[in-house]
PDB file of C-alpha atoms in Angstrom:
ATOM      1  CA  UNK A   1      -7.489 -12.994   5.432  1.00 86.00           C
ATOM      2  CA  UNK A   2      -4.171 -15.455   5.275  1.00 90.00           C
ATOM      3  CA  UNK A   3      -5.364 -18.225   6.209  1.00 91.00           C
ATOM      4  CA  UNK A   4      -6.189 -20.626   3.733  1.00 94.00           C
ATOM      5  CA  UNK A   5      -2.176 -19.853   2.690  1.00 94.00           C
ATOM      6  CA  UNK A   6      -1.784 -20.166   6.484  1.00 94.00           C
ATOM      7  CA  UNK A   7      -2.736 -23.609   6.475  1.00 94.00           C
ATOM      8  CA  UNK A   8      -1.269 -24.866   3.414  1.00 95.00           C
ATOM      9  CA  UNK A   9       2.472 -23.210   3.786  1.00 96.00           C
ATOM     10  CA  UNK A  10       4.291 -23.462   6.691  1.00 96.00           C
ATOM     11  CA  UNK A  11       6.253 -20.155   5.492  1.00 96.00           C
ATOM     12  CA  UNK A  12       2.834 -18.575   5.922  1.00 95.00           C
ATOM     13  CA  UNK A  13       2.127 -19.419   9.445  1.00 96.00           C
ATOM     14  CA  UNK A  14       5.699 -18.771  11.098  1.00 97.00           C
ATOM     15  CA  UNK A  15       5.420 -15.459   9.260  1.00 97.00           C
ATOM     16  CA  UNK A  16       1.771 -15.017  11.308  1.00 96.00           C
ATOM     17  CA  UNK A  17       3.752 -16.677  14.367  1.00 96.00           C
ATOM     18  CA  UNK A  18       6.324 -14.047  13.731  1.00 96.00           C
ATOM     19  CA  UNK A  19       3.689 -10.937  13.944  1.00 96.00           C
ATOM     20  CA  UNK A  20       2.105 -12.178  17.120  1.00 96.00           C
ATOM     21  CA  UNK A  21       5.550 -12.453  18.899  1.00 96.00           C
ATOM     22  CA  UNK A  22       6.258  -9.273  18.061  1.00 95.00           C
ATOM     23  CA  UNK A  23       2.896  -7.293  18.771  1.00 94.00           C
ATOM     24  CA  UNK A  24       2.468  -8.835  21.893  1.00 94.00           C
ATOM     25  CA  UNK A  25      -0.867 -10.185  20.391  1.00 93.00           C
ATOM     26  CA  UNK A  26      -2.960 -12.264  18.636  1.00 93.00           C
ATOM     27  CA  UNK A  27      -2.657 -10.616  15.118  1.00 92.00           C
ATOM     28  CA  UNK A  28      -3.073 -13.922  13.566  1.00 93.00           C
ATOM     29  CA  UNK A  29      -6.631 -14.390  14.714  1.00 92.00           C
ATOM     30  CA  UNK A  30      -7.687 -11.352  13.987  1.00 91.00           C
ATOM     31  CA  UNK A  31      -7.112 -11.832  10.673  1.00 91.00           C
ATOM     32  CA  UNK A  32      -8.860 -14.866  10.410  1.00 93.00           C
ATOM     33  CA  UNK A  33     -11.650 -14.748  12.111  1.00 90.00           C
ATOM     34  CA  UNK A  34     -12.383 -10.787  12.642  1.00 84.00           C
ATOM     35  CA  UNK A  35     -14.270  -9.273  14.267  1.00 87.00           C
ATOM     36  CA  UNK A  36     -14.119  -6.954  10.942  1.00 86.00           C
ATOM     37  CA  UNK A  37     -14.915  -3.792  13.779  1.00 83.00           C
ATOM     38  CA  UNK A  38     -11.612  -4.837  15.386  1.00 84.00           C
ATOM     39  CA  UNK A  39      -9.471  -5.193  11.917  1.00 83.00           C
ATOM     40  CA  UNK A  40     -11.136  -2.174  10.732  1.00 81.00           C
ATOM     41  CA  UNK A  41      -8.736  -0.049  13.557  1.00 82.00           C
ATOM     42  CA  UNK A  42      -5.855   1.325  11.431  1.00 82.00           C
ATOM     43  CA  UNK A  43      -3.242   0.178  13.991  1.00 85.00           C
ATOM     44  CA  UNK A  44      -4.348  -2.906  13.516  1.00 90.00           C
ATOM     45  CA  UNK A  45      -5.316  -2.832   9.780  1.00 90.00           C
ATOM     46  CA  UNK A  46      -1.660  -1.631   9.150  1.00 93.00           C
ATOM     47  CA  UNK A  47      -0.013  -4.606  10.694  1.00 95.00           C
ATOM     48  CA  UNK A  48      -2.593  -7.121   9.133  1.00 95.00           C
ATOM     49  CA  UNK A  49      -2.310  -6.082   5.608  1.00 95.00           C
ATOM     50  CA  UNK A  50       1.610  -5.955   6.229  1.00 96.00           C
ATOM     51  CA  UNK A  51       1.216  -9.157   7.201  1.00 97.00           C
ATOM     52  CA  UNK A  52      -0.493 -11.139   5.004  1.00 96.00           C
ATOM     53  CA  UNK A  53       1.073  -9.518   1.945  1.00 96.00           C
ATOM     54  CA  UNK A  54       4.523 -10.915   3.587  1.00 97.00           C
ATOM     55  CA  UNK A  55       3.328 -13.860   4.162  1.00 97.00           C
ATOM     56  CA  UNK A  56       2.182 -14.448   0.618  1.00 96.00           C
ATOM     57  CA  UNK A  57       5.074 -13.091  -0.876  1.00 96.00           C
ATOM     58  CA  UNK A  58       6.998 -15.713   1.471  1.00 96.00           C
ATOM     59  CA  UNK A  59       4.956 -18.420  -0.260  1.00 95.00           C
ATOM     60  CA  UNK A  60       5.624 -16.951  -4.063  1.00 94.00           C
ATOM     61  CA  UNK A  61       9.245 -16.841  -2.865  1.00 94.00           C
ATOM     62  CA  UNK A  62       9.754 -20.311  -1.830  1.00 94.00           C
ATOM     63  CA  UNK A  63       8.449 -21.614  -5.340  1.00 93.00           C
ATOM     64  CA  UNK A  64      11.171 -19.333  -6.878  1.00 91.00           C
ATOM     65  CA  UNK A  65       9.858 -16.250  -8.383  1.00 91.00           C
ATOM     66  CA  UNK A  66      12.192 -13.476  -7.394  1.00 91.00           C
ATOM     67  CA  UNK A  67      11.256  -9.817  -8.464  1.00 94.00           C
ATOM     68  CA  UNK A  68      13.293  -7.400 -10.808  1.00 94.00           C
ATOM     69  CA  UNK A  69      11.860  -4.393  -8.687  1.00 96.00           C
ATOM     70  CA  UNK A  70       9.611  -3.826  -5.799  1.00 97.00           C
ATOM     71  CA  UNK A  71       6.936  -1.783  -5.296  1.00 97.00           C
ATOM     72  CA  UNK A  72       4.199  -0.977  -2.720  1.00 96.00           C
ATOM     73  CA  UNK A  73       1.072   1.482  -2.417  1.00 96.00           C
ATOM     74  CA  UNK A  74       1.667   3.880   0.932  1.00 95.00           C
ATOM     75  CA  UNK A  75       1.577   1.028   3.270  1.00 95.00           C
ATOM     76  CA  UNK A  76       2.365  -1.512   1.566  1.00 96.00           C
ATOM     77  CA  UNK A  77       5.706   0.240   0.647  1.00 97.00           C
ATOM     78  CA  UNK A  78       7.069  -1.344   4.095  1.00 97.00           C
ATOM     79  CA  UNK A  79       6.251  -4.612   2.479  1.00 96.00           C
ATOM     80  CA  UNK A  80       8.144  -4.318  -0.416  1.00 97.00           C
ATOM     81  CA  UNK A  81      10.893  -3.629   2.048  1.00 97.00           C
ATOM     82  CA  UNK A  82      10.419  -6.051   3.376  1.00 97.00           C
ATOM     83  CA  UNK A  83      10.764  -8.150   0.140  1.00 96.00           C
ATOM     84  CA  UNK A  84      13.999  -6.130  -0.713  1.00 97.00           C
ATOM     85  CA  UNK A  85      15.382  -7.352   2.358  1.00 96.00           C
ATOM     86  CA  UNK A  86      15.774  -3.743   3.578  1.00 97.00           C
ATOM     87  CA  UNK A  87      13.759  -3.993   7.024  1.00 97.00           C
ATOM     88  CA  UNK A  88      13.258  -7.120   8.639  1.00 97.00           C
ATOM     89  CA  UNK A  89       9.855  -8.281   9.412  1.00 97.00           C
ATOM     90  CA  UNK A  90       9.730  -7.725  12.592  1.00 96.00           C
ATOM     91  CA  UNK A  91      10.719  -4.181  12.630  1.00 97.00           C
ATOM     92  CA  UNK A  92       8.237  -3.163  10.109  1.00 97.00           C
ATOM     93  CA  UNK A  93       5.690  -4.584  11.344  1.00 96.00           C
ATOM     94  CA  UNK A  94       5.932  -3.229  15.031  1.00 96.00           C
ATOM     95  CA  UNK A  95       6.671   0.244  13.226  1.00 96.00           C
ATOM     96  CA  UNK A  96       3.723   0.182  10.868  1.00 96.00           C
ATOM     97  CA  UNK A  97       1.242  -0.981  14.057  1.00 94.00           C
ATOM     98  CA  UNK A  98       2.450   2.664  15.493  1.00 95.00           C
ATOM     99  CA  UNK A  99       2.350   4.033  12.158  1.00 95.00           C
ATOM    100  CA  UNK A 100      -1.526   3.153  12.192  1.00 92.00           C
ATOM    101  CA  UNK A 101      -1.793   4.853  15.911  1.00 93.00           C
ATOM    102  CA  UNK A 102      -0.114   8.110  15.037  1.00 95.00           C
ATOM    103  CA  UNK A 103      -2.117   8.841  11.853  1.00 93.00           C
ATOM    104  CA  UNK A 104      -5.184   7.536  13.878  1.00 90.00           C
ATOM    105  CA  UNK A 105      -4.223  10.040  16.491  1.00 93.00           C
ATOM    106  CA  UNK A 106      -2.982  13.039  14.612  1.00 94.00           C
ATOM    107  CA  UNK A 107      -6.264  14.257  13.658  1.00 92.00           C
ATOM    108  CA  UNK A 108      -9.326  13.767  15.350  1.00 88.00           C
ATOM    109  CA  UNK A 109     -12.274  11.466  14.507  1.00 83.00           C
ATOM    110  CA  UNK A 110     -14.583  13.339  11.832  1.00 85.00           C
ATOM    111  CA  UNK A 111     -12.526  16.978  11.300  1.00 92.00           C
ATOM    112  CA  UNK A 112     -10.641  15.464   8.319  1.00 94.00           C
ATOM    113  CA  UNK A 113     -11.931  13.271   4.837  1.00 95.00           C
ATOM    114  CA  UNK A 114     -10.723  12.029   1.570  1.00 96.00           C
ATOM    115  CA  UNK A 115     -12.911  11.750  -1.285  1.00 97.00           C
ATOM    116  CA  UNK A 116     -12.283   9.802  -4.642  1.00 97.00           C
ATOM    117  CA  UNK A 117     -12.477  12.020  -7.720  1.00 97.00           C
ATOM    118  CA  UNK A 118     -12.423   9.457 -11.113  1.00 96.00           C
ATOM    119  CA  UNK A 119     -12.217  10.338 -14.765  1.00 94.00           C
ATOM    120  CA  UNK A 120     -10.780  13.867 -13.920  1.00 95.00           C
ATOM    121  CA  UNK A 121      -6.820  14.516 -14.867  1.00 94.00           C
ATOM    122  CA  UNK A 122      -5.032  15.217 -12.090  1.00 93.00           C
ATOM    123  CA  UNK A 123      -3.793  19.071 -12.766  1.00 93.00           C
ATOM    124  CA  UNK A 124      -7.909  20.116 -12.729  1.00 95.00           C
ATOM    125  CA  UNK A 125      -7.619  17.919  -9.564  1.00 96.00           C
ATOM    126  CA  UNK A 126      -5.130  19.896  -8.304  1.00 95.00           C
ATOM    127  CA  UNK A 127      -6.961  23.306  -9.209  1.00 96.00           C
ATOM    128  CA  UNK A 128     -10.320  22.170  -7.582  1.00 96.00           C
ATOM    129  CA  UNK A 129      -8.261  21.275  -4.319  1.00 96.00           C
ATOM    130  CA  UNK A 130      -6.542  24.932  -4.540  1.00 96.00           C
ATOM    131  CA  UNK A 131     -10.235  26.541  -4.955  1.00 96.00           C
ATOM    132  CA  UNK A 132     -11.936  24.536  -2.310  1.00 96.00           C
ATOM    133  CA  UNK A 133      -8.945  24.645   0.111  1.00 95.00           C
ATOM    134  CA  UNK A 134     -10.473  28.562   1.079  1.00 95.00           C
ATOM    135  CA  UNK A 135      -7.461  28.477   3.940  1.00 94.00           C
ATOM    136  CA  UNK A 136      -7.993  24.860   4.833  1.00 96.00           C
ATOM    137  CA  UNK A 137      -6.095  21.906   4.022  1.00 96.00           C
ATOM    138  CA  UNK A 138      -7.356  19.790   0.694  1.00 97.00           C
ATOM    139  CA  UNK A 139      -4.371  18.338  -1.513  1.00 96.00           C
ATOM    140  CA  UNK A 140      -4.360  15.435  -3.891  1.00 96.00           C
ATOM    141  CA  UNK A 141      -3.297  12.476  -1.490  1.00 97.00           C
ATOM    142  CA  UNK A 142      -3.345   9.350  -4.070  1.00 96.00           C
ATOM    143  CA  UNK A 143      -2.396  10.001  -7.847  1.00 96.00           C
ATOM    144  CA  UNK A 144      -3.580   6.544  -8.421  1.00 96.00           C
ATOM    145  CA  UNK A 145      -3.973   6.656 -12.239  1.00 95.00           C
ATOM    146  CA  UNK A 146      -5.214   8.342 -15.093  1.00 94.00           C
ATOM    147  CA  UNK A 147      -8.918   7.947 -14.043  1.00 93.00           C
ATOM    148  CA  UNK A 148      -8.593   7.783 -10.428  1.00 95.00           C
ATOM    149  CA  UNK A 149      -7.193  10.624  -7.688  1.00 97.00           C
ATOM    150  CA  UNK A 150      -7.749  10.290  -4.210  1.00 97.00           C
ATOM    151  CA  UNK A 151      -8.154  14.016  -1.945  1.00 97.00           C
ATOM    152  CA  UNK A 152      -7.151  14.353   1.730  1.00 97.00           C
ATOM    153  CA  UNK A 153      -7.306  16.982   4.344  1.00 96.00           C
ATOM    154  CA  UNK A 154     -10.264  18.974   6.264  1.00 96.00           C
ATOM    155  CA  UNK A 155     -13.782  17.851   5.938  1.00 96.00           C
ATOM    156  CA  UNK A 156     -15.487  20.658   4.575  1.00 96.00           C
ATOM    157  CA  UNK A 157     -12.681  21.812   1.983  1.00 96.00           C
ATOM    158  CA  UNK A 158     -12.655  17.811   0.733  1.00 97.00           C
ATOM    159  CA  UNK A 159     -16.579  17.919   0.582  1.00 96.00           C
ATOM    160  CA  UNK A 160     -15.765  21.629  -1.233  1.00 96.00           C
ATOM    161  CA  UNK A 161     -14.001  19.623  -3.660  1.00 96.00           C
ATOM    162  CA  UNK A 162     -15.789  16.916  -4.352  1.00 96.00           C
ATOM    163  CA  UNK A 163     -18.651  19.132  -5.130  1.00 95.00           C
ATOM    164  CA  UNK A 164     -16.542  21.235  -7.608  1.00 96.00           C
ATOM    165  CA  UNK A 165     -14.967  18.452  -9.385  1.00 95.00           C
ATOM    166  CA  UNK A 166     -18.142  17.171 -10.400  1.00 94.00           C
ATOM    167  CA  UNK A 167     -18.787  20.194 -11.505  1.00 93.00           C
ATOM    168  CA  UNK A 168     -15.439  20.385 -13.719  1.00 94.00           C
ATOM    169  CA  UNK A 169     -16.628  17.126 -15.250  1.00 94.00           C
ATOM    170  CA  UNK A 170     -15.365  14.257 -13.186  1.00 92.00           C
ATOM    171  CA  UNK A 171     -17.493  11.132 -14.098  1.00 94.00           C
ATOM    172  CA  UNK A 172     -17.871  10.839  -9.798  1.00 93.00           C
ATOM    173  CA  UNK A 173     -16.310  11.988  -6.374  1.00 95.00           C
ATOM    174  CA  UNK A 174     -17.068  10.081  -3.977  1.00 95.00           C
ATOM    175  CA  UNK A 175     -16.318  10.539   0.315  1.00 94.00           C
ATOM    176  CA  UNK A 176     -14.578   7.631   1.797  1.00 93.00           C
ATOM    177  CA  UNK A 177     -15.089   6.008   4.567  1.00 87.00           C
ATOM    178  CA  UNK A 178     -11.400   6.230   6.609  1.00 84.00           C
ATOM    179  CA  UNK A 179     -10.387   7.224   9.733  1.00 81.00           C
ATOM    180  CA  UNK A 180      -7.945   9.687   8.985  1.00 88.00           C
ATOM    181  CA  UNK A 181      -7.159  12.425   6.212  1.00 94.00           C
ATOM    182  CA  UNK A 182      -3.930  10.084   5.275  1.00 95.00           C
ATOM    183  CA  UNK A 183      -1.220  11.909   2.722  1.00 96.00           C
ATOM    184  CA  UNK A 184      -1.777  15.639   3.332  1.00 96.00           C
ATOM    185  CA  UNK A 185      -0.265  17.726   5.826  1.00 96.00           C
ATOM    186  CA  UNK A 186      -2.689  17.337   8.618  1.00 96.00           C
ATOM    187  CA  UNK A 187      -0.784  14.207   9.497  1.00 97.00           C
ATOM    188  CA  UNK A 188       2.677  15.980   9.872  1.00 97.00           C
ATOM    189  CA  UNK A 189       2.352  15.286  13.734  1.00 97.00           C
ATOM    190  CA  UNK A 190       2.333  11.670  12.773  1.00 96.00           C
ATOM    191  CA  UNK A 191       5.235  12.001  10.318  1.00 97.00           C
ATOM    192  CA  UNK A 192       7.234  13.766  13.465  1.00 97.00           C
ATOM    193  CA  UNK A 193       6.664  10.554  15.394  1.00 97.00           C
ATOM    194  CA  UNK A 194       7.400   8.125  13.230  1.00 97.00           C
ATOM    195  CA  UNK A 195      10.845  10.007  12.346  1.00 97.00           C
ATOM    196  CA  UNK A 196      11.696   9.312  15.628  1.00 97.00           C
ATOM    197  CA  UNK A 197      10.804   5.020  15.345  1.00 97.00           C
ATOM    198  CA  UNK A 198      12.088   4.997  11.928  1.00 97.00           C
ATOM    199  CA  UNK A 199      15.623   6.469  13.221  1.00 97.00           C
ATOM    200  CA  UNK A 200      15.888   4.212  15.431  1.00 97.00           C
ATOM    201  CA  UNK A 201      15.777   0.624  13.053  1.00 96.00           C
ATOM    202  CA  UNK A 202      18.759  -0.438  10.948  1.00 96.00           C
ATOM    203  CA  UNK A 203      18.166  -0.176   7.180  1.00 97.00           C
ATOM    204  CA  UNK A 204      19.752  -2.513   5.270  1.00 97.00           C
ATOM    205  CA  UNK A 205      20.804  -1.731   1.612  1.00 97.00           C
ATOM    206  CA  UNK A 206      18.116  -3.229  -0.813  1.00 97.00           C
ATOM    207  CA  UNK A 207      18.621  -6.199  -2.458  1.00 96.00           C
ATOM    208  CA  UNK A 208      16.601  -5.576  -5.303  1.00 96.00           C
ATOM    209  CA  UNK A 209      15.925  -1.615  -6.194  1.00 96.00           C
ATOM    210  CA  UNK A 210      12.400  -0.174  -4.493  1.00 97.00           C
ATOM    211  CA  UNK A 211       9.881   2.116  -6.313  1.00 96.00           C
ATOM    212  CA  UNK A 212       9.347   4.861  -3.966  1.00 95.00           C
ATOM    213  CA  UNK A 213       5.894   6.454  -3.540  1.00 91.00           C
ATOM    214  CA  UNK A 214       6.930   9.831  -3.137  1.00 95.00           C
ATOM    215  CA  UNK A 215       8.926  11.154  -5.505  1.00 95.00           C
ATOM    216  CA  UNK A 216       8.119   8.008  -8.411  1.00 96.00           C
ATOM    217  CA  UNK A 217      12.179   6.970  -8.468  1.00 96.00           C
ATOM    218  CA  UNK A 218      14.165   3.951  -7.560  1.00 97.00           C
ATOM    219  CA  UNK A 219      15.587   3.730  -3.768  1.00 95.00           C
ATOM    220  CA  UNK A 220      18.684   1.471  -3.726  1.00 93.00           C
ATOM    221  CA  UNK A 221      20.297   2.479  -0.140  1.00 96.00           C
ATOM    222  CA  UNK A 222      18.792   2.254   3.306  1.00 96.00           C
ATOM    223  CA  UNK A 223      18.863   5.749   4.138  1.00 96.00           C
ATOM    224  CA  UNK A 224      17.078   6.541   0.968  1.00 96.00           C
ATOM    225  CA  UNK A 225      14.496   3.567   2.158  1.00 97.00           C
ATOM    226  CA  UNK A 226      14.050   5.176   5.558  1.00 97.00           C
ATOM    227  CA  UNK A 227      13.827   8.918   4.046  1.00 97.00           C
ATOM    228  CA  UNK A 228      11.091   8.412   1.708  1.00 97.00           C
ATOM    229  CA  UNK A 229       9.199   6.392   4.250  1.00 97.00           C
ATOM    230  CA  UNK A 230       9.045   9.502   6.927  1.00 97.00           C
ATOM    231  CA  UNK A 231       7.676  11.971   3.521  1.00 96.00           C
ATOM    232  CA  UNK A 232       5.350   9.477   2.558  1.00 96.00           C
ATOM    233  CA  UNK A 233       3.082  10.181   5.568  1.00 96.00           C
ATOM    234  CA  UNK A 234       1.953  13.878   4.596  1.00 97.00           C
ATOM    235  CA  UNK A 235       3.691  13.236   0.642  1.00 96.00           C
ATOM    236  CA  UNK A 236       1.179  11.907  -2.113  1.00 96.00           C
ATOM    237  CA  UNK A 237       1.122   8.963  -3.238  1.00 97.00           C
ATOM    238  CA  UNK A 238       2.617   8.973  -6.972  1.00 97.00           C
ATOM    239  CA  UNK A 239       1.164   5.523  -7.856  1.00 97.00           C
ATOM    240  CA  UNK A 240       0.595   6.436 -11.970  1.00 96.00           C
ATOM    241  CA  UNK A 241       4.015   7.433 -11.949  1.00 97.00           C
ATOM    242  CA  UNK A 242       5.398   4.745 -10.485  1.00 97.00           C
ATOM    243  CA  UNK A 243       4.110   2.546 -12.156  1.00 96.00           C
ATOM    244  CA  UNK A 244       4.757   4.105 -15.945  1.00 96.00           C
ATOM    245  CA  UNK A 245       8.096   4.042 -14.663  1.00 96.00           C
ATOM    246  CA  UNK A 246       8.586   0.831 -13.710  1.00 96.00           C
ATOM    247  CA  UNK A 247       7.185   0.382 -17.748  1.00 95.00           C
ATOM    248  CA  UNK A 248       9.831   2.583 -19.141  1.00 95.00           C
ATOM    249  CA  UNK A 249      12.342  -0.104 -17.536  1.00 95.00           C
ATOM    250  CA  UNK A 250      10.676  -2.735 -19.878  1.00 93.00           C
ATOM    251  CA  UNK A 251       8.645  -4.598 -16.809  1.00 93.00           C
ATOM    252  CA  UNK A 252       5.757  -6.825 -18.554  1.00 91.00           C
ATOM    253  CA  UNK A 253       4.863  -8.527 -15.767  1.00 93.00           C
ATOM    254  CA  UNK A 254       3.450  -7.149 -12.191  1.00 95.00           C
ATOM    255  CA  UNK A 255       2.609  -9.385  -9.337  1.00 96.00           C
ATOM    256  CA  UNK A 256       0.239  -7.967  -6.876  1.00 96.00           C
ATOM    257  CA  UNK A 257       1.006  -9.729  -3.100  1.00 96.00           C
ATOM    258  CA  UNK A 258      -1.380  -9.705  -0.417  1.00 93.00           C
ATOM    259  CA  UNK A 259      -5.476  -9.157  -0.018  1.00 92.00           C
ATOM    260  CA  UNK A 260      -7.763  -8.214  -2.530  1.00 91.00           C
ATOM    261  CA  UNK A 261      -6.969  -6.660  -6.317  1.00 93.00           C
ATOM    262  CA  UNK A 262      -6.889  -3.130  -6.026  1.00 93.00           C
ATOM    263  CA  UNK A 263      -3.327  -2.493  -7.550  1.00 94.00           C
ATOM    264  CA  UNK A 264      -4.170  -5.084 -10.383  1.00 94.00           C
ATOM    265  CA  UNK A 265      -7.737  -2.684 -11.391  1.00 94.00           C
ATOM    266  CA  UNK A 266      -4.871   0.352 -11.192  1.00 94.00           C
ATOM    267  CA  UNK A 267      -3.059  -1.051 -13.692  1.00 94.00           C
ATOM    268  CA  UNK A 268      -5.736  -1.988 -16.265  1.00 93.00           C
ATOM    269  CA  UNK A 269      -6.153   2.141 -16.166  1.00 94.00           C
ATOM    270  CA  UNK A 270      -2.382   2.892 -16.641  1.00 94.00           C
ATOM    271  CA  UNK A 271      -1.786  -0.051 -19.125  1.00 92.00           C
ATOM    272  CA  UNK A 272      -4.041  -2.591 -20.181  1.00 90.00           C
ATOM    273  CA  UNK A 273      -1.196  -4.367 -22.327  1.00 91.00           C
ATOM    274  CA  UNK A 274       0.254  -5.768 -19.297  1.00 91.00           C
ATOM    275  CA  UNK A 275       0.442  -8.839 -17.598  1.00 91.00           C
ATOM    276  CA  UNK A 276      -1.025  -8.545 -14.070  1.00 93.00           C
ATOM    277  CA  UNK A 277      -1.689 -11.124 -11.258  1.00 94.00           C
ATOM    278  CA  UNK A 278      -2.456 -11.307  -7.722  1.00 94.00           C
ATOM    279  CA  UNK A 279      -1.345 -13.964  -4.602  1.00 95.00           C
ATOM    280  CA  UNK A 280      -3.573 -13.407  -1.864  1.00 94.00           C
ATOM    281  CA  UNK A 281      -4.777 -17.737  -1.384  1.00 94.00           C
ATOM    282  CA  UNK A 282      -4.360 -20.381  -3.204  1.00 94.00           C
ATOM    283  CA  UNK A 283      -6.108 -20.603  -6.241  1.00 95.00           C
ATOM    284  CA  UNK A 284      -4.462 -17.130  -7.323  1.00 94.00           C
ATOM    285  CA  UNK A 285      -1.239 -18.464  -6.238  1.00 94.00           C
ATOM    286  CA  UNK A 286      -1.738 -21.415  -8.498  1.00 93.00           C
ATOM    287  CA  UNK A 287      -2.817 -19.239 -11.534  1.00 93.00           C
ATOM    288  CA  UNK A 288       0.698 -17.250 -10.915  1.00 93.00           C
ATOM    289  CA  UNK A 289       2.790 -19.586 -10.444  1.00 92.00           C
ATOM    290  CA  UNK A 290       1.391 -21.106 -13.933  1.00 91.00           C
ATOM    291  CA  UNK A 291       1.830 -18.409 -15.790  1.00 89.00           C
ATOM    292  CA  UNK A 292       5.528 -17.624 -14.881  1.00 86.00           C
ATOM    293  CA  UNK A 293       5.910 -21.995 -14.791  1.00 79.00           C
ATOM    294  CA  UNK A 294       3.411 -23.180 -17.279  1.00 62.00           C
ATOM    295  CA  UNK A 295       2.792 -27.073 -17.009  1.00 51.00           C
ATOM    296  CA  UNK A 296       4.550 -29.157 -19.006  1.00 40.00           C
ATOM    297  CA  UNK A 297       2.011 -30.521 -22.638  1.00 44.00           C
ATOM    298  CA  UNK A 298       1.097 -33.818 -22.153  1.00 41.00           C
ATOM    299  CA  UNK A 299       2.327 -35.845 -24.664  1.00 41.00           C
ATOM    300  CA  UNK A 300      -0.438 -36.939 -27.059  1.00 41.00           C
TER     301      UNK A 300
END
């Protein structure tokens, strides 16, 4: 995970270098050479993704494409501030490596879940986690798109829900394998801590305006940044939102940073007309960087 970019761009590695000063570890290796068990632990997951998203976006920004906006999914909301110049790199990534150990230890191992429910709109979502809930916690955690909401809270009220969205018609629901109920109020002890870390760090103004999970609105001053980061640990995720509006501000083109294409398959769901790419190594970096620079014709 980074390290083909790693090796090519030096902007890559001192961005790796910079993560392993500041953990007090060997993040960097991790990353590129597992074990997957080890990467798979959410305080170190959190700092690896963080990570190698940066580090990418370094790369894109050194060949000159700048954003209009910034946007990032939960976690990867400290990246784009990141991007925005609003937290330094070092800050966020010490804070989200806690951030992984206080969701990790709000709840324990196996009394919470989160299930995906696709081709099911959201407000029957929303009624099937009020029916299951029964006095437990079950709340729509990820509002990912029109076809896709993720559920969070207790085991047996998610597993509730699953079972009575499929019965409301959802094409699937399907339990995922996490460590934590994330974005529900079981993890309000792990909003509490991080309060207290996130107080602490300067927050810069943004440079360029940040989407904000949240509440699905622009944040264009550090203590807005800061804010929205503590509610996003028990707030959903308003990723459909977002994203339309991001639209509604005439954006054509979205650039997904960092591993794999998640985002990217979002989009196709919330609007297919788009233009949509992802930097994660170097062949998608290349395909990118053509589109926004195409080569020059040859001359016949």
């Amino acid at each position: 995970m980074g390290r083909e970019l790693a090796a090519m761009y030096p902007v890559a590695q001192e961005t790796f270098d910079e993560a392993d000063a500041a953990l007090g570890y060997k993040l960097s290796q991790v990353c590129f050479e597992g074990p997957e068990d080890r990467l798979k632990l959410t305080e170190i997951t959190q700092p690896a993704i963080l990570t190698v998203s940066v580090a990418a976006w370094r790369v894109l920004q050194s060949k000159g494409i700048t954003p209009s906006y910034v946007a990032g999914h939960s976690l990867g909301e400290y990246s784009a501030h990141v991007a925005a110049g609003t937290l330094s790199f070092s800050d966020a990534v010490q804070t989200v490596r806690n951030r992984g150990k206080y969701m990790q230890e709000a709840v324990p191992v196996g009394v919470g879940a989160m299930a995906a429910v696709l081709a099911l709109a959201s407000d029957k979502v929303h009624q099937v986690c009020e029916e299951a809930a029964q006095g437990e916690v079950c709340r729509a955690a990820n509002l990912n798109s029109p076809d896709q909401t993720v559920i969070s809270g207790s085991k047996a009220a998610v597993e509730r829900a699953a079972e009575l969205a499929k019965k409301s018609g959802a094409k699937r629901a399907i339990m995922l394998p996490v460590s934590a109920p994330f974005h529900c109020p079981l993890m309000q002890p792990a909003q509490d801590r991080l309060a207290v870390d996130l107080a602490a760090l300067t927050f810069h103004t943004p440079e360029v305006p940040v989407m904000c999970n949240v509440d699905a609105t622009l944040v264009t001053s550090g203590e807005q940044a800061r804010e929205a980061l503590i509610r996003q640990v028990t707030g959903a995720v308003q990723w459909d939102k977002s994203m339309r509006a991001l639209v509604a501000l005439a954006i054509k083109n979205f650039v997904e940073v960092g591993p794999g294409k998640v985002l990217s398959g979002l989009m196709k769901q919330i609007d297919r007309s788009l233009s949509c790419f992802n930097v994660e190594d170097e062949a998608s970096l290349q395909k990118t960087l053509n589109h926004f620079s195409p080569a020059s014709p040859k001359p016949e």
